[in-house]
XYZ file of C-alpha atoms in Angstrom:
154
model
C 51.583 11.464 -0.722
C 50.727 8.643 -3.119
C 50.803 6.103 -0.294
C 48.289 8.165 1.707
C 45.915 8.411 -1.293
C 46.107 4.635 -1.844
C 45.204 4.022 1.807
C 42.204 6.385 1.555
C 41.009 4.727 -1.655
C 41.408 1.253 -0.110
C 39.483 2.337 2.993
C 36.673 3.812 0.865
C 36.461 0.649 -1.247
C 36.308 -1.452 1.912
C 33.453 0.668 3.317
C 31.561 0.533 0.002
C 31.966 -3.256 -0.205
C 30.758 -3.633 3.384
C 27.666 -1.474 2.697
C 26.873 -3.342 -0.511
C 27.212 -6.670 1.291
C 24.890 -5.469 4.063
C 22.201 -4.311 1.617
C 22.507 -7.547 -0.344
C 22.073 -9.524 2.884
C 19.006 -7.411 3.794
C 17.411 -8.003 0.409
C 17.998 -11.783 0.449
C 16.470 -12.510 3.875
C 13.226 -14.468 3.596
C 10.038 -12.731 4.692
C 8.879 -14.104 8.023
C 5.119 -14.156 8.611
C 4.601 -13.967 12.374
C 0.788 -14.022 12.563
C -2.393 -13.433 10.598
C -5.420 -11.799 12.228
C -8.721 -11.782 10.321
C -12.022 -9.952 10.579
C -14.427 -11.023 7.838
C -12.801 -9.809 4.568
C -10.021 -7.824 6.318
C -6.691 -9.459 7.130
C -3.760 -8.114 9.137
C -0.478 -9.888 8.444
C 2.410 -9.305 10.850
C 5.786 -9.685 9.163
C 9.517 -9.335 9.641
C 12.165 -8.984 6.922
C 9.741 -7.506 4.384
C 11.297 -6.050 1.208
C 12.775 -2.596 1.710
C 11.440 -0.966 -1.463
C 7.831 -0.372 -2.408
C 8.280 -2.116 -5.756
C 9.859 -5.036 -3.891
C 6.775 -5.221 -1.655
C 4.411 -5.295 -4.644
C 6.577 -7.938 -6.324
C 6.566 -9.999 -3.133
C 2.747 -9.894 -3.010
C 2.416 -10.881 -6.661
C 4.869 -13.744 -6.214
C 3.412 -15.026 -2.915
C -0.365 -14.489 -3.184
C -0.982 -18.173 -3.952
C 1.107 -19.252 -0.948
C -0.856 -16.835 1.285
C -4.135 -18.310 0.044
C -2.942 -21.902 0.488
C -1.272 -21.512 3.892
C -3.298 -18.746 5.589
C -6.542 -18.679 3.571
C -6.141 -14.993 2.770
C -7.603 -13.046 1.212
C -11.140 -13.912 2.269
C -13.152 -11.836 -0.196
C -16.722 -10.759 0.461
C -19.432 -11.931 -1.935
C -18.760 -8.938 -4.188
C -15.000 -9.700 -4.279
C -13.929 -6.940 -1.865
C -10.981 -7.613 0.437
C -8.244 -5.744 2.264
C -4.933 -7.129 3.475
C -2.566 -4.934 5.473
C 0.998 -6.052 6.057
C 2.352 -4.636 9.327
C 5.949 -4.536 10.542
C 6.028 -6.726 13.666
C 9.003 -4.860 15.128
C 9.328 -5.368 18.874
C 6.422 -7.803 19.050
C 3.097 -7.644 20.854
C 2.651 -4.925 23.459
C 0.055 -3.565 25.829
C -2.289 -0.908 24.532
C -1.167 2.662 24.935
C -4.790 3.776 24.666
C -3.945 5.879 21.651
C -2.028 4.708 18.631
C -1.476 0.971 18.771
C -3.384 -1.589 16.732
C -4.998 -4.134 19.058
C -6.398 -7.481 17.979
C -9.739 -8.702 19.323
C -8.856 -12.346 18.660
C -6.169 -12.231 21.397
C -6.520 -11.831 25.132
C -5.398 -8.463 26.528
C -3.173 -6.973 27.767
C -0.416 -8.105 25.347
C -2.469 -7.982 22.118
C -1.335 -4.804 20.324
C 1.402 -3.722 17.910
C 2.828 -0.375 16.902
C 1.147 0.853 13.724
C 3.742 0.613 10.996
C 2.031 -0.530 7.808
C 4.210 -1.667 4.928
C 1.632 -2.207 2.171
C -2.143 -2.405 1.890
C -3.579 -4.682 -0.787
C -7.188 -3.955 -1.780
C -9.581 -5.414 -4.271
C -13.091 -4.357 -5.189
C -15.505 -4.932 -8.028
C -15.303 -1.295 -9.178
C -11.586 -0.602 -8.812
C -9.945 -3.995 -9.167
C -6.675 -4.828 -7.421
C -4.643 -1.927 -6.065
C -1.825 -1.314 -3.588
C -1.545 1.556 -1.115
C 1.995 2.437 -0.078
C 3.651 5.481 1.498
C 4.371 7.071 -1.870
C 0.892 6.540 -3.318
C -1.513 4.068 -4.868
C -0.559 1.606 -7.596
C -2.834 -0.422 -9.851
C -2.148 -3.285 -12.203
C -3.466 -2.372 -15.658
C -4.914 -4.768 -18.245
C -1.482 -5.485 -19.721
C -0.071 -6.375 -16.275
C 1.985 -3.189 -15.796
C 2.056 -1.314 -12.501
C 0.661 2.185 -12.834
C 0.822 4.849 -10.141
C -2.374 6.870 -9.707
C -1.983 10.363 -11.110
C -3.783 11.948 -8.157
C -1.055 10.750 -5.747
């Protein structure tokens, strides 16, 4: 009986180690920016390997906003400071329009100029509201002391 329990415990430990290794590998992959599409002060950024957690996504933005400005010239704020950047999961790549729920880009020739709508994070800035992030779980702002605060209405 003891031998059987040891085998079960060893098998469970092996599975746990494999899962932990997989999640560690997922979290350490570099974000791959596939393309940037711009319309005035709106930018759509197509990415692969984006952080899995919402806090990881906000941290990634805060850490990489200078690189995005230097390499891709985003954000491109309006005169009043307003801008929107949406990070989209690139997934299976560009596709033809389905006439319904795909995001199509005017700066590309049809028919292969659309992606499935799967937004990961929306970064907004305006004169009245300042910088804020829209994610699946709600809206986050950065307060004056630099802390992330979730909106109470969400």
